[in-house]
Amino acid sequence: MLFLNPRATRADYPAELSAIMNIAQAHQSREWLSSWRGIHPNATPLYDLPDAAARCQVGRLCLKDESVRSHLGSFKALGAPIALVRQILRLHPDFEPAAILAGRYAQALRGYTVISATDGNHGRGLAAAAQDAGCRCVIVLHAHVSPEREQAIAAYGADIVRIAGNYDESVHEATRLAAAHGWQVVADTSYDGYEDIPRDVMQGYGAIAAEIVEQTSAQRGRAGTFTHVFLQGGVGGMAAGLASYFWEYHGPQRPRFISVEPAQADCLLQSAIQGRPAKATGTVDSVMAGLACGETSPLAWRFLQPCVDVFMTIEDEQAIEAMRALAQGSERDTPIVAGESGVAGLAALEWLRSDPQRSEQVGLTAESRVLIISTEGATAPREYTRLVGQSAEQVLQRQQAWQAAHSLQTQPA
């Protein structure tokens, strides 16, 4: 489904939004995380995919590969860890920010417990950060989170609580447990009276946009390299974190933003239709586990409503085909390991370009320059192998061979 947002504007980044999230805070978060062992020090690759661009009939297609951001395998390594750091600083303002995840204050934090619900990647990021900081972590998982993802979270020392419901019910259970035991919720979705930590999570994602600006030599206040940017939906946090950065940086010359989510977890699209944060209309059970969210984050919606131009949904089968296409690579495109949620942008682009009317509605032409974000790698390796027909290790071996043969430059000129 496709919905053109009548409330999207092209103006300077509003002061009221800048007071909540801004480039300066994004850079501070990036600096604080730079010394954490859970983050690789270099920017993640920005790949040119000329064959995929030709297939989609666009002028240029670039993919930002967040699978190599961290050993955690996803962009979530930027969100929960920095939110934990900022929350600890509220309690201990004398702590040195960069030293928190180095474990320097582990003794002082031994009695501190954080909790969150997750579809997988957020919980894994929080568990890893809590383990390094020295505090306890409890993670609530719903029925559709695979045992493989549970094991990946538990490997970082988190205590796991299982519930029978869906993601949104796991969010409510985490809130209940926190109130009952005096624990601190570190979630990536907001609700009434709970906005500071979700804001910190979203602000952390701004590091991705900052790297893209650097990698493309963009100039502030001017149109950048890309005319269209596809952003994964979920509760809206990742989309808000990146869109707000690009909006503040480019101003009225910002690219066109397109939000993508599973058809059965269409909370952002429904929010756009209704003009307020809304719930999904489907089962919220998708192979795109990281995007299987039923309720829009009200805080994220404050940023998305005025700047996302198009809201759309895709089917699970489209995501699986996109996973296979990226894994296969081509003569001019390096093979890429992209997980179920990571391929949403490519799947959406292919669907839009398969119909001239849809393309015209969103302004896609043969001259368009498109950015997609692969938000995760094979965070559930067995599931990845089942869906793609080859393992992530096999794809990475072919990627290494391809890049060696092509002397790949990962940062487009």
CSV table of N, CA, C and O in Angstrom, one decimal, residues 211-292:
chain,number,residue,atom,x,y,z
A,211,GLU,N,27.7,10.0,9.0
A,211,GLU,CA,28.7,9.3,8.1
A,211,GLU,C,28.3,9.5,6.7
A,211,GLU,O,29.2,9.7,5.8
A,212,ILE,N,27.0,9.4,6.3
A,212,ILE,CA,26.6,9.5,4.9
A,212,ILE,C,27.0,10.9,4.4
A,212,ILE,O,27.4,11.1,3.3
A,213,VAL,N,26.7,11.9,5.2
A,213,VAL,CA,27.1,13.3,4.9
A,213,VAL,C,28.6,13.4,4.6
A,213,VAL,O,29.0,14.0,3.6
A,214,GLU,N,29.4,12.8,5.4
A,214,GLU,CA,30.8,12.9,5.2
A,214,GLU,C,31.2,12.1,4.0
A,214,GLU,O,32.1,12.5,3.2
A,215,GLN,N,30.6,10.9,3.8
A,215,GLN,CA,31.0,10.0,2.7
A,215,GLN,C,30.7,10.6,1.3
A,215,GLN,O,31.3,10.2,0.3
A,216,THR,N,29.7,11.5,1.3
A,216,THR,CA,29.2,12.0,0.0
A,216,THR,C,29.6,13.5,-0.1
A,216,THR,O,29.3,14.1,-1.1
A,217,SER,N,30.4,14.0,0.8
A,217,SER,CA,30.9,15.4,0.8
A,217,SER,C,29.8,16.4,0.6
A,217,SER,O,29.9,17.4,-0.1
A,218,ALA,N,28.7,16.1,1.3
A,218,ALA,CA,27.5,17.0,1.2
A,218,ALA,C,27.8,18.3,1.9
A,218,ALA,O,28.6,18.5,2.8
A,219,GLN,N,27.1,19.4,1.4
A,219,GLN,CA,27.3,20.7,1.9
A,219,GLN,C,26.0,21.1,2.7
A,219,GLN,O,24.9,21.0,2.1
A,220,ARG,N,26.2,21.7,3.8
A,220,ARG,CA,25.0,22.1,4.6
A,220,ARG,C,24.2,23.2,3.9
A,220,ARG,O,24.7,24.1,3.3
A,221,GLY,N,22.9,23.0,4.0
A,221,GLY,CA,21.9,23.9,3.4
A,221,GLY,C,21.7,23.7,1.9
A,221,GLY,O,20.9,24.5,1.3
A,222,ARG,N,22.4,22.8,1.3
A,222,ARG,CA,22.2,22.5,-0.1
A,222,ARG,C,21.7,21.1,-0.3
A,222,ARG,O,21.8,20.2,0.6
A,223,ALA,N,21.2,20.8,-1.5
A,223,ALA,CA,20.7,19.5,-1.8
A,223,ALA,C,21.9,18.5,-1.8
A,223,ALA,O,23.0,18.9,-2.3
A,224,GLY,N,21.7,17.4,-1.3
A,224,GLY,CA,22.8,16.4,-1.2
A,224,GLY,C,22.8,15.4,-2.4
A,224,GLY,O,22.2,15.7,-3.4
A,225,THR,N,23.6,14.4,-2.3
A,225,THR,CA,23.7,13.4,-3.3
A,225,THR,C,22.4,12.7,-3.7
A,225,THR,O,22.2,12.4,-4.9
A,226,PHE,N,21.6,12.5,-2.7
A,226,PHE,CA,20.4,11.6,-2.9
A,226,PHE,C,19.1,12.5,-3.0
A,226,PHE,O,18.9,13.4,-2.3
A,227,THR,N,18.3,12.0,-4.0
A,227,THR,CA,17.0,12.6,-4.2
A,227,THR,C,15.9,11.9,-3.3
A,227,THR,O,14.9,12.5,-2.9
A,228,HIS,N,16.1,10.6,-3.1
A,228,HIS,CA,15.2,9.8,-2.3
A,228,HIS,C,15.9,9.0,-1.3
A,228,HIS,O,17.0,8.4,-1.6
A,229,VAL,N,15.4,8.9,-0.1
A,229,VAL,CA,16.0,8.1,1.0
A,229,VAL,C,14.9,7.2,1.6
A,229,VAL,O,13.8,7.7,2.0
A,230,PHE,N,15.1,5.9,1.5
A,230,PHE,CA,14.1,4.9,2.0
A,230,PHE,C,14.5,4.6,3.5
A,230,PHE,O,15.7,4.2,3.7
A,231,LEU,N,13.6,4.6,4.4
A,231,LEU,CA,13.8,4.4,5.8
A,231,LEU,C,12.9,3.4,6.4
A,231,LEU,O,11.7,3.4,6.1
A,232,GLN,N,13.4,2.4,7.1
A,232,GLN,CA,12.6,1.4,7.7
A,232,GLN,C,11.7,2.0,8.8
A,232,GLN,O,12.0,3.0,9.4
A,233,GLY,N,10.5,1.4,8.9
A,233,GLY,CA,9.5,1.9,9.8
A,233,GLY,C,9.6,1.4,11.2
A,233,GLY,O,10.3,2.0,12.0
A,234,GLY,N,9.0,0.3,11.6
A,234,GLY,CA,9.0,-0.1,13.0
A,234,GLY,C,8.1,0.9,13.8
A,234,GLY,O,7.1,1.4,13.4
A,235,VAL,N,8.6,1.2,15.0
A,235,VAL,CA,7.9,2.3,15.8
A,235,VAL,C,8.2,3.7,15.3
A,235,VAL,O,7.6,4.6,15.7
A,236,GLY,N,9.2,3.8,14.5
A,236,GLY,CA,9.6,5.1,13.9
A,236,GLY,C,10.9,5.7,14.4
A,236,GLY,O,11.3,6.7,13.9
A,237,GLY,N,11.5,5.1,15.3
A,237,GLY,CA,12.7,5.6,15.9
A,237,GLY,C,13.9,5.8,14.9
A,237,GLY,O,14.5,6.9,14.9
A,238,MET,N,14.2,4.8,14.2
A,238,MET,CA,15.3,4.9,13.2
A,238,MET,C,15.0,5.9,12.2
A,238,MET,O,15.9,6.8,11.8
A,239,ALA,N,13.8,5.9,11.6
A,239,ALA,CA,13.4,6.9,10.6
A,239,ALA,C,13.5,8.3,11.1
A,239,ALA,O,14.0,9.2,10.4
A,240,ALA,N,13.1,8.5,12.3
A,240,ALA,CA,13.1,9.8,12.9
A,240,ALA,C,14.5,10.3,13.2
A,240,ALA,O,14.9,11.5,12.9
A,241,GLY,N,15.4,9.4,13.6
A,241,GLY,CA,16.8,9.8,13.9
A,241,GLY,C,17.5,10.2,12.7
A,241,GLY,O,18.3,11.2,12.7
A,242,LEU,N,17.3,9.5,11.6
A,242,LEU,CA,18.0,9.8,10.3
A,242,LEU,C,17.3,11.0,9.6
A,242,LEU,O,18.0,11.9,9.1
A,243,ALA,N,16.0,11.0,9.5
A,243,ALA,CA,15.3,12.1,8.8
A,243,ALA,C,15.6,13.4,9.5
A,243,ALA,O,15.7,14.4,8.8
A,244,SER,N,15.6,13.4,10.8
A,244,SER,CA,15.8,14.7,11.5
A,244,SER,C,17.1,15.3,11.2
A,244,SER,O,17.3,16.5,11.0
A,245,TYR,N,18.2,14.4,11.2
A,245,TYR,CA,19.5,14.9,10.9
A,245,TYR,C,19.6,15.4,9.5
A,245,TYR,O,20.1,16.5,9.2
A,246,PHE,N,19.1,14.6,8.5
A,246,PHE,CA,19.1,15.1,7.1
A,246,PHE,C,18.3,16.4,6.9
A,246,PHE,O,18.7,17.3,6.2
A,247,TRP,N,17.2,16.5,7.6
A,247,TRP,CA,16.3,17.7,7.5
A,247,TRP,C,17.1,18.9,8.0
A,247,TRP,O,17.1,20.0,7.4
A,248,GLU,N,17.7,18.8,9.2
A,248,GLU,CA,18.4,19.9,9.8
A,248,GLU,C,19.6,20.3,8.9
A,248,GLU,O,19.9,21.5,8.7
A,249,TYR,N,20.3,19.3,8.3
A,249,TYR,CA,21.5,19.5,7.6
A,249,TYR,C,21.2,20.2,6.2
A,249,TYR,O,21.8,21.1,5.8
A,250,HIS,N,20.2,19.6,5.5
A,250,HIS,CA,19.8,20.1,4.2
A,250,HIS,C,18.8,21.2,4.1
A,250,HIS,O,18.6,21.9,3.1
A,251,GLY,N,18.0,21.3,5.2
A,251,GLY,CA,16.9,22.3,5.3
A,251,GLY,C,15.9,22.0,4.2
A,251,GLY,O,15.5,20.8,3.9
A,252,PRO,N,15.3,23.0,3.5
A,252,PRO,CA,14.3,22.8,2.5
A,252,PRO,C,14.8,22.0,1.3
A,252,PRO,O,14.0,21.5,0.5
A,253,GLN,N,16.1,21.8,1.2
A,253,GLN,CA,16.7,21.0,0.1
A,253,GLN,C,16.8,19.6,0.5
A,253,GLN,O,17.5,18.8,-0.2
A,254,ARG,N,16.2,19.2,1.6
A,254,ARG,CA,16.3,17.8,2.0
A,254,ARG,C,15.8,16.8,0.9
A,254,ARG,O,15.0,17.2,0.1
A,255,PRO,N,16.2,15.5,1.0
A,255,PRO,CA,15.7,14.5,0.1
A,255,PRO,C,14.3,14.2,0.4
A,255,PRO,O,13.8,14.5,1.4
A,256,ARG,N,13.7,13.4,-0.5
A,256,ARG,CA,12.4,12.9,-0.3
A,256,ARG,C,12.5,11.6,0.6
A,256,ARG,O,13.2,10.7,0.2
A,257,PHE,N,11.8,11.6,1.7
A,257,PHE,CA,11.8,10.5,2.6
A,257,PHE,C,10.6,9.5,2.3
A,257,PHE,O,9.5,10.0,2.2
A,258,ILE,N,10.9,8.2,2.3
A,258,ILE,CA,9.9,7.2,2.1
A,258,ILE,C,10.1,6.2,3.2
A,258,ILE,O,11.1,5.5,3.4
A,259,SER,N,9.0,6.0,4.0
A,259,SER,CA,9.0,5.1,5.1
A,259,SER,C,8.4,3.7,4.6
A,259,SER,O,7.4,3.7,3.9
A,260,VAL,N,9.1,2.7,5.0
A,260,VAL,CA,8.7,1.3,4.6
A,260,VAL,C,8.5,0.4,5.8
A,260,VAL,O,9.3,0.4,6.7
A,261,GLU,N,7.4,-0.3,5.8
A,261,GLU,CA,7.1,-1.3,6.9
A,261,GLU,C,6.3,-2.5,6.3
A,261,GLU,O,5.8,-2.4,5.2
A,262,PRO,N,6.3,-3.6,7.1
A,262,PRO,CA,5.5,-4.7,6.6
A,262,PRO,C,4.0,-4.4,6.5
A,262,PRO,O,3.5,-3.6,7.3
A,263,ALA,N,3.3,-5.1,5.6
A,263,ALA,CA,1.9,-4.8,5.4
A,263,ALA,C,1.1,-5.2,6.7
A,263,ALA,O,0.1,-4.5,7.0
A,264,GLN,N,1.6,-6.2,7.4
A,264,GLN,CA,0.8,-6.6,8.6
A,264,GLN,C,1.3,-5.8,9.9
A,264,GLN,O,0.8,-6.1,10.9
A,265,ALA,N,2.2,-4.9,9.7
A,265,ALA,CA,2.6,-4.0,10.8
A,265,ALA,C,2.7,-2.6,10.3
A,265,ALA,O,3.8,-2.0,10.4
A,266,ASP,N,1.6,-2.1,9.9
A,266,ASP,CA,1.5,-0.8,9.2
A,266,ASP,C,1.2,0.4,10.1
A,266,ASP,O,0.4,1.3,9.7
A,267,CYS,N,1.7,0.4,11.3
A,267,CYS,CA,1.4,1.5,12.2
A,267,CYS,C,1.7,2.9,11.8
A,267,CYS,O,1.0,3.9,12.0
A,268,LEU,N,2.8,3.1,11.1
A,268,LEU,CA,3.2,4.4,10.6
A,268,LEU,C,2.3,4.8,9.4
A,268,LEU,O,1.9,6.0,9.4
A,269,LEU,N,2.0,3.9,8.5
A,269,LEU,CA,1.1,4.3,7.4
A,269,LEU,C,-0.3,4.6,8.0
A,269,LEU,O,-0.9,5.6,7.5
A,270,GLN,N,-0.8,3.9,9.0
A,270,GLN,CA,-2.0,4.2,9.6
A,270,GLN,C,-2.0,5.6,10.3
A,270,GLN,O,-3.0,6.3,10.3
A,271,SER,N,-0.8,5.9,10.9
A,271,SER,CA,-0.7,7.2,11.6
A,271,SER,C,-0.8,8.3,10.5
A,271,SER,O,-1.4,9.4,10.8
A,272,ALA,N,-0.1,8.1,9.4
A,272,ALA,CA,-0.2,9.1,8.3
A,272,ALA,C,-1.6,9.3,7.8
A,272,ALA,O,-2.0,10.5,7.6
A,273,ILE,N,-2.3,8.2,7.7
A,273,ILE,CA,-3.7,8.3,7.2
A,273,ILE,C,-4.6,9.1,8.2
A,273,ILE,O,-5.4,9.9,7.9
A,274,GLN,N,-4.4,8.8,9.5
A,274,GLN,CA,-5.2,9.3,10.5
A,274,GLN,C,-4.7,10.7,11.1
A,274,GLN,O,-5.5,11.4,11.8
A,275,GLY,N,-3.5,11.0,10.8
A,275,GLY,CA,-2.9,12.3,11.2
A,275,GLY,C,-2.6,12.3,12.7
A,275,GLY,O,-2.5,13.3,13.3
A,276,ARG,N,-2.3,11.1,13.3
A,276,ARG,CA,-1.9,11.0,14.7
A,276,ARG,C,-1.3,9.6,14.9
A,276,ARG,O,-1.5,8.7,14.1
A,277,PRO,N,-0.5,9.4,16.0
A,277,PRO,CA,0.0,8.1,16.2
A,277,PRO,C,-1.1,7.0,16.3
A,277,PRO,O,-2.1,7.2,17.0
A,278,ALA,N,-0.9,6.0,15.6
A,278,ALA,CA,-2.0,5.0,15.5
A,278,ALA,C,-1.4,3.6,15.6
A,278,ALA,O,-0.2,3.4,15.6
A,279,LYS,N,-2.3,2.6,15.6
A,279,LYS,CA,-1.9,1.2,15.7
A,279,LYS,C,-2.0,0.5,14.3
A,279,LYS,O,-2.7,1.0,13.4
A,280,ALA,N,-1.3,-0.6,14.2
A,280,ALA,CA,-1.3,-1.3,13.0
A,280,ALA,C,-2.6,-2.1,12.8
A,280,ALA,O,-3.3,-2.3,13.8
A,281,THR,N,-3.0,-2.4,11.6
A,281,THR,CA,-4.3,-3.1,11.3
A,281,THR,C,-4.1,-4.6,11.1
A,281,THR,O,-5.1,-5.3,11.1
A,282,GLY,N,-2.8,-5.0,11.0
A,282,GLY,CA,-2.6,-6.4,10.7
A,282,GLY,C,-2.2,-7.3,11.9
A,282,GLY,O,-2.4,-6.8,13.1
A,283,THR,N,-1.7,-8.4,11.7
A,283,THR,CA,-1.3,-9.4,12.7
A,283,THR,C,0.0,-9.0,13.4
A,283,THR,O,0.3,-9.6,14.5
A,284,VAL,N,0.8,-8.1,12.9
A,284,VAL,CA,2.1,-7.7,13.4
A,284,VAL,C,3.0,-8.9,13.5
A,284,VAL,O,3.9,-9.0,14.4
A,285,ASP,N,2.8,-9.9,12.6
A,285,ASP,CA,3.7,-11.1,12.6
A,285,ASP,C,4.3,-11.1,11.2
A,285,ASP,O,3.7,-11.5,10.3
A,286,SER,N,5.6,-10.7,11.1
A,286,SER,CA,6.3,-10.6,9.9
A,286,SER,C,7.7,-11.3,9.9
A,286,SER,O,8.3,-11.3,11.0
A,287,VAL,N,8.1,-11.7,8.8
A,287,VAL,CA,9.5,-12.2,8.7
A,287,VAL,C,10.5,-11.1,9.0
A,287,VAL,O,11.6,-11.3,9.5
A,288,MET,N,10.0,-9.9,8.7
A,288,MET,CA,10.8,-8.7,9.1
A,288,MET,C,10.7,-8.4,10.6
A,288,MET,O,10.0,-7.4,11.0
A,289,ALA,N,11.3,-9.2,11.4
A,289,ALA,CA,11.0,-9.2,12.8
A,289,ALA,C,11.3,-7.8,13.4
A,289,ALA,O,10.6,-7.3,14.3
A,290,GLY,N,12.4,-7.1,13.0
A,290,GLY,CA,12.7,-5.8,13.5
A,290,GLY,C,11.7,-4.7,13.2
A,290,GLY,O,11.8,-3.7,13.9
A,291,LEU,N,10.8,-5.0,12.3
A,291,LEU,CA,9.8,-4.0,11.9
A,291,LEU,C,8.4,-4.4,12.3
A,291,LEU,O,7.5,-3.8,12.0
A,292,ALA,N,8.3,-5.5,13.0
A,292,ALA,CA,7.0,-6.1,13.4
A,292,ALA,C,6.5,-5.4,14.6
A,292,ALA,O,6.4,-6.0,15.7
